[in-house]
Tab-separated table of C-alpha atoms and ligand atoms in Angstrom:
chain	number	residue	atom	x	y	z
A	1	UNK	CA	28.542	167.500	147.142
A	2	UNK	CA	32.081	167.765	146.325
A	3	UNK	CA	31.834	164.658	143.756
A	4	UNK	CA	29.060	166.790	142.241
A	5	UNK	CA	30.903	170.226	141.778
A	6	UNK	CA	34.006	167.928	140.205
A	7	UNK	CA	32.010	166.360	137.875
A	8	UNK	CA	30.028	169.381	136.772
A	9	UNK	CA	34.089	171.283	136.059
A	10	UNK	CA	35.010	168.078	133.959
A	11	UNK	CA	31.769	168.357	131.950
A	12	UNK	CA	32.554	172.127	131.129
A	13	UNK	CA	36.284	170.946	130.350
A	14	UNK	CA	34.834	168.326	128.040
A	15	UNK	CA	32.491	170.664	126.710
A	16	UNK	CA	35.140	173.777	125.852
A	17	UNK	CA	38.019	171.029	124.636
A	18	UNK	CA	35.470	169.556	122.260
A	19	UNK	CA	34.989	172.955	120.760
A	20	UNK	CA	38.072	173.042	119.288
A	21	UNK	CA	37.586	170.238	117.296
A	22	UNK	CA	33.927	170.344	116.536
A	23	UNK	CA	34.692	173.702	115.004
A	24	UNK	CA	37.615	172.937	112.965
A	25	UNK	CA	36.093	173.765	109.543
A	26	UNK	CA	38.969	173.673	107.808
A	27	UNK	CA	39.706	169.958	106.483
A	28	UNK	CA	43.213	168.835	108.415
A	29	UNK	CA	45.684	167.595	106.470
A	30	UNK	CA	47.439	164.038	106.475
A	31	UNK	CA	50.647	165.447	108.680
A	32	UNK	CA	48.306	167.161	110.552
A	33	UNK	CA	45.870	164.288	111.151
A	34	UNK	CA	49.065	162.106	112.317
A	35	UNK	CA	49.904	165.069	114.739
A	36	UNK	CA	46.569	164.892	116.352
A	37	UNK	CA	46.357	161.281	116.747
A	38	UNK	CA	49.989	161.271	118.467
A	39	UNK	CA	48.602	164.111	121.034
A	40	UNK	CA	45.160	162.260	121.369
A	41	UNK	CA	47.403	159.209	122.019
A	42	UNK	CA	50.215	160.567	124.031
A	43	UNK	CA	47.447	162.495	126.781
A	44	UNK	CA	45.881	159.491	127.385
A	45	UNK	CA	49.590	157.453	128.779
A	46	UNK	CA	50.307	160.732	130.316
A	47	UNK	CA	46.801	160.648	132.176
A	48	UNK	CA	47.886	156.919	132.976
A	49	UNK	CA	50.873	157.228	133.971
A	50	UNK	CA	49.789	159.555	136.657
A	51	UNK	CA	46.909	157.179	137.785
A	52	UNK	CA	49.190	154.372	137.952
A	53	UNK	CA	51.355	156.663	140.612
A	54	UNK	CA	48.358	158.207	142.341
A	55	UNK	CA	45.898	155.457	142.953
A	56	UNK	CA	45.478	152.960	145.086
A	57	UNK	CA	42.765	150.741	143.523
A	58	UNK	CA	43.741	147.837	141.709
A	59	UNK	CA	40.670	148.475	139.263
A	60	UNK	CA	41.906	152.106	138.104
A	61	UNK	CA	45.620	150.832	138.202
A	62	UNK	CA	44.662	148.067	135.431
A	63	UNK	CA	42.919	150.222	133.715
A	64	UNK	CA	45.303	152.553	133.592
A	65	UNK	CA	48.154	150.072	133.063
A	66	UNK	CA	45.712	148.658	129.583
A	67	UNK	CA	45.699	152.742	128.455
A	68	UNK	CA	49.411	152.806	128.746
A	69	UNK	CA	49.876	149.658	126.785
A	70	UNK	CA	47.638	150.152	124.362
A	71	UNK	CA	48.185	153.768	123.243
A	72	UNK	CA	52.218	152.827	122.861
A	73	UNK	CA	51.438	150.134	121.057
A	74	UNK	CA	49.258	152.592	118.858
A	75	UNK	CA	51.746	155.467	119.173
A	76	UNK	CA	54.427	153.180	117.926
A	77	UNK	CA	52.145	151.736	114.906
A	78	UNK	CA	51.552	155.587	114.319
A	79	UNK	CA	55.486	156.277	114.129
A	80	UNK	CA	56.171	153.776	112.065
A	81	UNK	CA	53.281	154.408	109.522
A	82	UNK	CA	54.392	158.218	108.954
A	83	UNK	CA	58.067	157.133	108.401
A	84	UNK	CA	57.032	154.883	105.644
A	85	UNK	CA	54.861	157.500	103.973
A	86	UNK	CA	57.749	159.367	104.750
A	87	UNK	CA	54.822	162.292	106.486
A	88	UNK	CA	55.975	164.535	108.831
A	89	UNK	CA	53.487	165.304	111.475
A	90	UNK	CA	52.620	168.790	111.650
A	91	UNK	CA	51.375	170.462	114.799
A	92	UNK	CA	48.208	172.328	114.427
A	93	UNK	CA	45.678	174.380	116.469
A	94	UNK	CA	43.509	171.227	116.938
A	95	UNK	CA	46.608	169.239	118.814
A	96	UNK	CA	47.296	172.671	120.821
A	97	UNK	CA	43.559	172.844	121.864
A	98	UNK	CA	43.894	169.134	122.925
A	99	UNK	CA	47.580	169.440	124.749
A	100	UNK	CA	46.334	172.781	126.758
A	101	UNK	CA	43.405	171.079	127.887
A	102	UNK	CA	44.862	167.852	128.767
A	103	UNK	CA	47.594	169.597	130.721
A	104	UNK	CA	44.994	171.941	133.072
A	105	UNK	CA	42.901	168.155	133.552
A	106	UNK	CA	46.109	166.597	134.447
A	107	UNK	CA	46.471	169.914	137.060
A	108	UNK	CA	43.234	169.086	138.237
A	109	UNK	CA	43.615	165.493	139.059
A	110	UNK	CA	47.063	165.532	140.271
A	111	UNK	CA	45.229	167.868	143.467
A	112	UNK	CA	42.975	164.571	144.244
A	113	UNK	CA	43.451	162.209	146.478
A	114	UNK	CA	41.851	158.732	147.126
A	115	UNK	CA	38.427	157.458	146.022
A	116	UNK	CA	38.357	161.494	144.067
A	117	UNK	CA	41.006	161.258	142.397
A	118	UNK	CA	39.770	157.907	141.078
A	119	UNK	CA	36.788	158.510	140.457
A	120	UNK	CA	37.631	161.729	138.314
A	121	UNK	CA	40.399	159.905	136.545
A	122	UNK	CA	37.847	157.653	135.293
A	123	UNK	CA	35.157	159.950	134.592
A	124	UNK	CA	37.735	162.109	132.403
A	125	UNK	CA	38.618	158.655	130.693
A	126	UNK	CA	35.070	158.070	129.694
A	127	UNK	CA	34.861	161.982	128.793
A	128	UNK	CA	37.962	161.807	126.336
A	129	UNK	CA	37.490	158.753	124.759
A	130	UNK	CA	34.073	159.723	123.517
A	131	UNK	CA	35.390	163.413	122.294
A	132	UNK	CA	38.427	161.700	120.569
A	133	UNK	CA	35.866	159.058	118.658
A	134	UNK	CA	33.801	161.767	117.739
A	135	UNK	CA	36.801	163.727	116.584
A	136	UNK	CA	37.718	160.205	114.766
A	137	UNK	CA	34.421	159.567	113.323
A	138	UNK	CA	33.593	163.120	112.288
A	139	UNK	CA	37.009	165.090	111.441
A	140	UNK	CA	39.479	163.053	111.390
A	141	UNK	CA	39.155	159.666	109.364
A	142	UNK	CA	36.817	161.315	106.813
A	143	UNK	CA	39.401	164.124	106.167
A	144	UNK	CA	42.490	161.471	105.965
A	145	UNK	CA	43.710	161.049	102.218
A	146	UNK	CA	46.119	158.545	102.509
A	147	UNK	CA	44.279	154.870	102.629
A	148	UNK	CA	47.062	153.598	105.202
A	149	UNK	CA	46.592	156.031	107.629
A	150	UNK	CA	42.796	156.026	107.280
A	151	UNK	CA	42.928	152.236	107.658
A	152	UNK	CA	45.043	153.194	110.692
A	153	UNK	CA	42.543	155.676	112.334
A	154	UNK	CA	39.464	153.184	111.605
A	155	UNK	CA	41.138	150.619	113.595
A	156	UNK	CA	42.336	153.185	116.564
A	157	UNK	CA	38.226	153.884	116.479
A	158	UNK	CA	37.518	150.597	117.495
A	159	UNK	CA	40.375	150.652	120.181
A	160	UNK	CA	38.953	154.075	121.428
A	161	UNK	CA	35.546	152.667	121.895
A	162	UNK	CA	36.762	149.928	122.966
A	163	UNK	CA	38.416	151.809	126.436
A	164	UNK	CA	35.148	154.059	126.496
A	165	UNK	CA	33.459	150.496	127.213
A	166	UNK	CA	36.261	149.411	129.120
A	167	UNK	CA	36.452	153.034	131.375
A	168	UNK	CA	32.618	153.099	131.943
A	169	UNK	CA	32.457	149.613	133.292
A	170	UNK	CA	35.190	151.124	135.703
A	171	UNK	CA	33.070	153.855	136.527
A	172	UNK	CA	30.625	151.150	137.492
A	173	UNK	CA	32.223	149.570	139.858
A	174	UNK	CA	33.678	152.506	141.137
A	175	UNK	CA	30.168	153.588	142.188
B	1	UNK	CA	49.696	87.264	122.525
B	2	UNK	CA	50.282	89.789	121.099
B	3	UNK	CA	47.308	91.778	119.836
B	4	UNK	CA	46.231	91.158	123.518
B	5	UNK	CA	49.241	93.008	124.510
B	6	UNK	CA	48.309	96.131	122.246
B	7	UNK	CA	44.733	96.253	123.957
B	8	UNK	CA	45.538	98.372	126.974
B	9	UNK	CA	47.328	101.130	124.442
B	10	UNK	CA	44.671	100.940	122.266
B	11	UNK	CA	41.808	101.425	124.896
B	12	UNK	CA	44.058	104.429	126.429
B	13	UNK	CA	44.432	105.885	123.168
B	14	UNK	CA	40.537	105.670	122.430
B	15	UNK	CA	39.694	106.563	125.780
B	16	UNK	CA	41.515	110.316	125.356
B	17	UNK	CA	39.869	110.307	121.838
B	18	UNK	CA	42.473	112.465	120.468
B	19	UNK	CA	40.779	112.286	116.833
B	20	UNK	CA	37.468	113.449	118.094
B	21	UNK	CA	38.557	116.494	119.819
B	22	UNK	CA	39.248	119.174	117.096
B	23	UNK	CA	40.965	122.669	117.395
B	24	UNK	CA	38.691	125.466	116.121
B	25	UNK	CA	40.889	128.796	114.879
B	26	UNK	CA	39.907	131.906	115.531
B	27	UNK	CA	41.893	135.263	114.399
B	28	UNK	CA	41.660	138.297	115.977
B	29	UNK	CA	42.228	141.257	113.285
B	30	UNK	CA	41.804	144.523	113.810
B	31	UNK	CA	40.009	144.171	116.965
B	32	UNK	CA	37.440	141.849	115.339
B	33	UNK	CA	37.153	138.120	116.123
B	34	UNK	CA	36.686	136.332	112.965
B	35	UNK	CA	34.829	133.711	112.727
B	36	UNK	CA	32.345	135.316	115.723
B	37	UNK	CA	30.574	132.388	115.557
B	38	UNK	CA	31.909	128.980	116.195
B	39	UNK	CA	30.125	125.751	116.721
B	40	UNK	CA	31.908	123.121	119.025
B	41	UNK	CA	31.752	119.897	121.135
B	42	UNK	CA	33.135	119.255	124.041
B	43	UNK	CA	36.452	118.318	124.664
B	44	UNK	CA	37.695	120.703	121.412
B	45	UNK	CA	40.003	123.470	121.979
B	46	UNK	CA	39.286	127.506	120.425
B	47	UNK	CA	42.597	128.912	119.663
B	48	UNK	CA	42.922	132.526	118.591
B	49	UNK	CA	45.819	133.726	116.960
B	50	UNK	CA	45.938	137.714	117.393
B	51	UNK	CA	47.411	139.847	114.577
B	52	UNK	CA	47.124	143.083	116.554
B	53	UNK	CA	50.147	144.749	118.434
B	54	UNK	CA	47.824	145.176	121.237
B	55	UNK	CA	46.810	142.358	123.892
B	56	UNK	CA	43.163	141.074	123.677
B	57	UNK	CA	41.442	138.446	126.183
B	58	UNK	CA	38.544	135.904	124.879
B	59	UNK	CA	36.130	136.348	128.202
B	60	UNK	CA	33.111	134.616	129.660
B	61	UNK	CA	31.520	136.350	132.208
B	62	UNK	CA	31.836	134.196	135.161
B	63	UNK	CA	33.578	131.365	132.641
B	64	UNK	CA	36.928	131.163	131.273
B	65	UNK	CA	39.293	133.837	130.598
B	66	UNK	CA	42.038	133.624	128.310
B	67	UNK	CA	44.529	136.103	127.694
B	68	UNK	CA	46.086	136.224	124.245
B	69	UNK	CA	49.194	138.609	123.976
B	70	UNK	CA	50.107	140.904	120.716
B	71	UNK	CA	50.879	138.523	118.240
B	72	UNK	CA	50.351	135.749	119.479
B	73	UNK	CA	47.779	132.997	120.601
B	74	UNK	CA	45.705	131.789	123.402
B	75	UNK	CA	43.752	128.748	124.098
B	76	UNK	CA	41.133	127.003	125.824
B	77	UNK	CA	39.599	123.735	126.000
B	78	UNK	CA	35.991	123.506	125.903
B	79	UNK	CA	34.347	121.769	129.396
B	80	UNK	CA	31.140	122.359	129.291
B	81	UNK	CA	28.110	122.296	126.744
B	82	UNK	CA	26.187	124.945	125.657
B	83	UNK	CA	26.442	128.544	124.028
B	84	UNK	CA	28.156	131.481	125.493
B	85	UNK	CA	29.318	134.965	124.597
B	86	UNK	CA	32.426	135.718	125.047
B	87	UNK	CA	34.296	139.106	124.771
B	88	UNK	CA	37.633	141.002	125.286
B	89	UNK	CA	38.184	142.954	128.393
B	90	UNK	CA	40.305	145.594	127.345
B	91	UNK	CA	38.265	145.915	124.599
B	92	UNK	CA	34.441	145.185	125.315
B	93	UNK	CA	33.588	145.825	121.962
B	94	UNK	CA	35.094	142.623	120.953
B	95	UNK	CA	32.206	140.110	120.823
B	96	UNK	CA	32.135	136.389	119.767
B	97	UNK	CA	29.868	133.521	120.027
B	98	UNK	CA	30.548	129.642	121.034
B	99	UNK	CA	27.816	127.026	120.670
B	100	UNK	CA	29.225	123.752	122.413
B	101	UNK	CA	27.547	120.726	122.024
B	102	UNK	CA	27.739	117.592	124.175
C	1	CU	CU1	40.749	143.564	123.010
Protein backbone atom coordinates (compact mmCIF):
# COMPACT_ATOMS: atom_id res chain seq x y z
CA UNK A 1 0.00 0.00 0.00
CA UNK A 2 2.68 2.28 0.93
CA UNK A 3 4.74 1.42 -2.43
CA UNK A 4 1.46 2.44 -4.09
CA UNK A 5 0.81 5.93 -2.43
CA UNK A 6 4.84 6.65 -3.25
CA UNK A 7 4.56 5.91 -6.60
CA UNK A 8 1.29 7.68 -7.25
CA UNK A 9 3.35 11.29 -5.41
CA UNK A 10 6.31 10.64 -7.93
CA UNK A 11 3.88 10.43 -10.87
CA UNK A 12 2.26 13.86 -9.84
CA UNK A 13 5.98 15.21 -9.32
CA UNK A 14 6.77 13.98 -12.81
CA UNK A 15 3.67 15.24 -14.05
CA UNK A 16 3.90 19.10 -12.49
CA UNK A 17 7.99 19.21 -13.27
CA UNK A 18 7.23 18.30 -16.86
CA UNK A 19 4.94 21.25 -17.07
CA UNK A 20 7.45 23.56 -16.94
CA UNK A 21 9.07 22.48 -19.82
CA UNK A 22 6.26 21.26 -21.97
CA UNK A 23 4.97 24.79 -21.68
CA UNK A 24 7.96 26.74 -22.40
CA UNK A 25 6.70 28.48 -25.58
CA UNK A 26 9.20 30.71 -25.82
CA UNK A 27 12.25 29.20 -27.95
CA UNK A 28 15.41 28.99 -25.27
CA UNK A 29 18.34 30.35 -26.28
CA UNK A 30 21.90 28.70 -26.82
CA UNK A 31 23.24 29.97 -23.11
CA UNK A 32 20.13 29.04 -21.94
CA UNK A 33 19.95 25.58 -23.53
CA UNK A 34 23.63 24.92 -22.00
CA UNK A 35 22.13 26.04 -18.56
CA UNK A 36 19.46 23.47 -18.71
CA UNK A 37 21.48 20.65 -19.80
CA UNK A 38 24.08 21.40 -16.83
CA UNK A 39 20.93 21.31 -14.26
CA UNK A 40 19.37 18.24 -16.13
CA UNK A 41 22.91 16.81 -15.75
CA UNK A 42 24.00 17.96 -12.39
CA UNK A 43 20.31 16.50 -10.59
CA UNK A 44 20.88 13.36 -11.86
CA UNK A 45 24.84 12.91 -9.87
CA UNK A 46 23.17 14.68 -7.09
CA UNK A 47 20.27 11.96 -7.08
CA UNK A 48 23.33 9.44 -7.32
CA UNK A 49 25.32 10.51 -5.11
CA UNK A 50 22.70 10.14 -2.50
CA UNK A 51 21.80 6.53 -3.66
CA UNK A 52 25.29 5.56 -3.58
CA UNK A 53 25.21 6.70 0.38
CA UNK A 54 21.71 5.43 1.10
CA UNK A 55 21.44 2.03 -0.45
CA UNK A 56 22.39 -1.07 0.22
CA UNK A 57 21.86 -3.02 -3.04
CA UNK A 58 24.65 -3.58 -5.19
CA UNK A 59 22.18 -3.23 -8.29
CA UNK A 60 21.03 0.50 -7.39
CA UNK A 61 24.69 1.30 -6.19
CA UNK A 62 26.01 0.45 -9.90
CA UNK A 63 23.54 2.07 -11.28
CA UNK A 64 23.95 4.87 -9.51
CA UNK A 65 27.77 4.77 -9.64
CA UNK A 66 27.19 4.55 -14.07
CA UNK A 67 24.79 8.00 -13.52
CA UNK A 68 27.59 9.62 -11.67
CA UNK A 69 30.15 8.72 -14.24
CA UNK A 70 28.41 9.35 -17.02
CA UNK A 71 26.74 12.73 -16.39
CA UNK A 72 30.49 14.17 -15.33
CA UNK A 73 31.78 12.92 -18.14
CA UNK A 74 28.85 14.82 -19.99
CA UNK A 75 28.95 17.80 -17.62
CA UNK A 76 32.61 18.15 -18.34
CA UNK A 77 32.11 17.73 -22.34
CA UNK A 78 29.34 20.45 -21.67
CA UNK A 79 31.98 22.87 -19.89
CA UNK A 80 34.33 22.59 -22.22
CA UNK A 81 32.02 23.07 -25.33
CA UNK A 82 30.59 26.54 -23.93
CA UNK A 83 34.17 27.81 -23.21
CA UNK A 84 35.11 27.28 -26.76
CA UNK A 85 32.02 28.99 -28.11
CA UNK A 86 33.00 31.21 -25.55
CA UNK A 87 28.70 30.93 -24.30
CA UNK A 88 27.91 31.74 -21.05
CA UNK A 89 25.17 29.66 -19.64
CA UNK A 90 22.32 31.58 -18.59
CA UNK A 91 19.92 30.43 -15.91
CA UNK A 92 16.36 30.46 -16.89
CA UNK A 93 12.87 29.58 -15.53
CA UNK A 94 13.09 26.12 -17.22
CA UNK A 95 16.48 25.16 -15.07
CA UNK A 96 14.63 26.76 -11.86
CA UNK A 97 11.50 24.57 -12.53
CA UNK A 98 13.93 21.57 -12.87
CA UNK A 99 16.36 22.50 -9.67
CA UNK A 100 13.07 23.14 -7.32
CA UNK A 101 11.72 19.97 -8.26
CA UNK A 102 14.74 17.93 -8.09
CA UNK A 103 15.52 19.34 -4.67
CA UNK A 104 11.76 18.47 -2.98
CA UNK A 105 12.43 14.60 -4.86
CA UNK A 106 15.76 14.53 -3.32
CA UNK A 107 13.66 15.57 0.20
CA UNK A 108 11.52 12.84 -0.51
CA UNK A 109 13.94 10.07 -0.98
CA UNK A 110 16.43 11.04 1.51
CA UNK A 111 13.16 10.06 4.22
CA UNK A 112 13.36 6.29 2.70
CA UNK A 113 14.91 3.65 3.89
CA UNK A 114 15.75 0.13 2.47
CA UNK A 115 14.02 -1.75 -0.37
CA UNK A 116 11.71 2.09 -0.55
CA UNK A 117 14.12 4.08 -0.88
CA UNK A 118 15.41 1.90 -3.72
CA UNK A 119 12.80 1.27 -5.29
CA UNK A 120 11.73 5.07 -5.53
CA UNK A 121 15.23 6.07 -6.47
CA UNK A 122 14.80 4.00 -9.42
CA UNK A 123 11.38 4.72 -10.31
CA UNK A 124 12.32 8.62 -10.23
CA UNK A 125 15.36 7.58 -12.53
CA UNK A 126 13.10 6.06 -15.09
CA UNK A 127 10.63 9.17 -14.49
CA UNK A 128 13.45 11.85 -15.26
CA UNK A 129 15.17 10.37 -17.89
CA UNK A 130 12.08 10.13 -20.02
CA UNK A 131 10.97 13.97 -19.12
CA UNK A 132 14.60 15.15 -19.87
CA UNK A 133 14.49 13.17 -23.51
CA UNK A 134 11.33 14.59 -24.16
CA UNK A 135 12.58 17.98 -23.12
CA UNK A 136 15.71 16.96 -25.52
CA UNK A 137 13.73 15.77 -28.36
CA UNK A 138 11.02 18.42 -28.27
CA UNK A 139 12.55 21.84 -26.79
CA UNK A 140 15.73 21.61 -26.52
CA UNK A 141 17.84 20.22 -29.57
CA UNK A 142 15.32 21.67 -32.08
CA UNK A 143 15.67 25.18 -30.48
CA UNK A 144 19.73 24.89 -30.30
CA UNK A 145 21.41 27.22 -33.03
CA UNK A 146 24.79 26.44 -32.67
CA UNK A 147 25.63 22.97 -34.71
CA UNK A 148 28.25 21.97 -31.85
CA UNK A 149 26.07 22.11 -29.16
CA UNK A 150 23.17 20.53 -31.07
CA UNK A 151 25.58 17.75 -32.09
CA UNK A 152 26.24 17.74 -28.32
CA UNK A 153 22.56 17.40 -27.13
CA UNK A 154 21.81 14.63 -29.96
CA UNK A 155 24.45 12.54 -28.53
CA UNK A 156 23.41 13.25 -24.63
CA UNK A 157 19.80 11.87 -26.20
CA UNK A 158 21.17 8.70 -26.86
CA UNK A 159 23.01 8.60 -23.40
CA UNK A 160 19.63 9.63 -21.73
CA UNK A 161 17.80 6.81 -23.31
CA UNK A 162 20.31 4.88 -22.90
CA UNK A 163 19.98 5.06 -18.64
CA UNK A 164 16.05 5.07 -19.17
CA UNK A 165 16.86 1.41 -20.60
CA UNK A 166 19.46 0.92 -18.22
CA UNK A 167 17.08 2.29 -14.95
CA UNK A 168 14.00 0.23 -16.09
CA UNK A 169 15.87 -3.00 -16.32
CA UNK A 170 16.74 -2.00 -12.61
CA UNK A 171 13.30 -1.54 -11.83
CA UNK A 172 12.96 -5.09 -13.07
CA UNK A 173 14.88 -6.74 -11.01
CA UNK A 174 14.03 -4.72 -8.25
CA UNK A 175 10.51 -6.18 -8.49
CA UNK B 1 69.23 -32.34 -40.66
CA UNK B 2 68.29 -29.54 -40.66
CA UNK B 3 64.92 -28.85 -42.25
CA UNK B 4 64.00 -31.80 -39.89
CA UNK B 5 65.06 -29.66 -37.11
CA UNK B 6 62.69 -26.68 -38.24
CA UNK B 7 59.63 -29.20 -38.31
CA UNK B 8 58.56 -29.01 -34.69
CA UNK B 9 58.55 -24.87 -35.01
CA UNK B 10 56.89 -25.05 -38.02
CA UNK B 11 54.04 -27.49 -36.89
CA UNK B 12 53.73 -25.20 -33.56
CA UNK B 13 53.52 -22.23 -35.56
CA UNK B 14 50.73 -23.79 -37.92
CA UNK B 15 49.10 -25.40 -35.18
CA UNK B 16 48.24 -21.71 -33.38
CA UNK B 17 47.42 -20.56 -37.00
CA UNK B 18 48.27 -17.09 -36.23
CA UNK B 19 47.53 -16.01 -40.02
CA UNK B 20 44.08 -17.44 -39.97
CA UNK B 21 42.82 -15.76 -36.96
CA UNK B 22 42.04 -12.09 -37.94
CA UNK B 23 41.16 -9.03 -35.68
CA UNK B 24 37.83 -7.45 -36.68
CA UNK B 25 37.62 -3.43 -35.56
CA UNK B 26 34.85 -2.09 -34.30
CA UNK B 27 34.45 1.79 -33.16
CA UNK B 28 32.19 2.92 -30.85
CA UNK B 29 31.13 6.72 -31.75
CA UNK B 30 28.71 8.50 -30.30
CA UNK B 31 27.15 5.69 -28.59
CA UNK B 32 26.80 3.77 -31.88
CA UNK B 33 28.79 0.62 -32.71
CA UNK B 34 29.94 0.89 -36.18
CA UNK B 35 30.15 -1.67 -38.13
CA UNK B 36 26.86 -3.35 -36.12
CA UNK B 37 27.32 -6.12 -38.09
CA UNK B 38 30.39 -8.21 -38.24
CA UNK B 39 30.94 -11.58 -39.74
CA UNK B 40 33.66 -13.83 -38.04
CA UNK B 41 35.27 -17.30 -37.54
CA UNK B 42 36.38 -18.69 -34.78
CA UNK B 43 39.45 -18.14 -33.19
CA UNK B 44 39.34 -14.12 -34.48
CA UNK B 45 39.34 -11.43 -32.01
CA UNK B 46 36.48 -8.11 -32.13
CA UNK B 47 38.27 -5.17 -30.83
CA UNK B 48 36.42 -1.92 -30.25
CA UNK B 49 38.12 1.15 -29.93
CA UNK B 50 35.69 3.74 -28.06
CA UNK B 51 35.86 7.45 -28.98
CA UNK B 52 33.38 8.48 -26.28
CA UNK B 53 34.45 10.02 -22.83
CA UNK B 54 32.04 7.69 -21.35
CA UNK B 55 32.66 3.81 -20.61
CA UNK B 56 30.66 1.33 -22.82
CA UNK B 57 30.64 -2.67 -22.44
CA UNK B 58 30.14 -5.07 -25.69
CA UNK B 59 27.58 -7.71 -23.81
CA UNK B 60 26.13 -11.12 -24.53
CA UNK B 61 23.50 -12.05 -22.47
CA UNK B 62 24.71 -15.02 -20.68
CA UNK B 63 28.13 -14.79 -23.05
CA UNK B 64 31.02 -12.62 -22.83
CA UNK B 65 31.28 -9.29 -21.40
CA UNK B 66 33.83 -6.90 -22.19
CA UNK B 67 34.30 -3.68 -20.73
CA UNK B 68 35.86 -0.98 -22.88
CA UNK B 69 36.82 2.27 -20.90
CA UNK B 70 36.52 6.08 -22.36
CA UNK B 71 38.90 6.14 -24.95
CA UNK B 72 40.06 3.29 -25.17
CA UNK B 73 39.63 -0.43 -26.34
CA UNK B 74 38.42 -3.77 -25.36
CA UNK B 75 38.71 -7.18 -26.73
CA UNK B 76 37.54 -10.56 -27.06
CA UNK B 77 38.36 -13.64 -28.76
CA UNK B 78 35.72 -15.43 -30.47
CA UNK B 79 35.08 -19.32 -28.91
CA UNK B 80 32.25 -20.34 -30.16
CA UNK B 81 30.26 -20.41 -33.58
CA UNK B 82 27.26 -18.87 -34.33
CA UNK B 83 25.44 -15.36 -34.25
CA UNK B 84 24.76 -13.32 -31.24
CA UNK B 85 23.61 -9.87 -30.21
CA UNK B 86 25.49 -8.14 -28.23
CA UNK B 87 24.88 -4.77 -26.42
CA UNK B 88 26.22 -2.18 -23.88
CA UNK B 89 25.05 -2.27 -20.36
CA UNK B 90 25.19 1.13 -19.35
CA UNK B 91 23.75 1.91 -22.38
CA UNK B 92 21.15 -0.78 -23.69
CA UNK B 93 20.52 1.10 -26.59
CA UNK B 94 23.80 0.14 -27.95
CA UNK B 95 23.13 -2.88 -30.21
CA UNK B 96 25.52 -4.92 -32.48
CA UNK B 97 25.51 -8.11 -34.28
CA UNK B 98 28.31 -11.04 -34.57
CA UNK B 99 27.86 -13.93 -37.00
CA UNK B 100 30.77 -16.50 -36.15
CA UNK B 101 31.39 -19.17 -38.30
CA UNK B 102 33.21 -22.44 -37.58
CU1 LIG C 1 27.33 2.30 -23.49
Amino acid sequence: MFMRSSTAALAALFFASTAPLAQAAEKPTDPQIAHIAYTADTIDIEAAKLAIKKSKNKEVVDFAKDMERDHEAVNKQALDLVKKLKVTPEDNDTSKALAKAAKEERAKLAKLKGADFDKAYIENEVAYHKQVNGALETLLIPSASNAELKSLLETGLKIFQGHEQHAEHVAGMLK
Amino acid sequence: MRPLLLAPALALALGASPALAATIEVTIDKLVFSPANVQAKVGDTIEWTNKDVLAHTATVKGGWDVMIPAKSTGKVTLKAAGAVDYFCRFHPNMKGHVEVAP
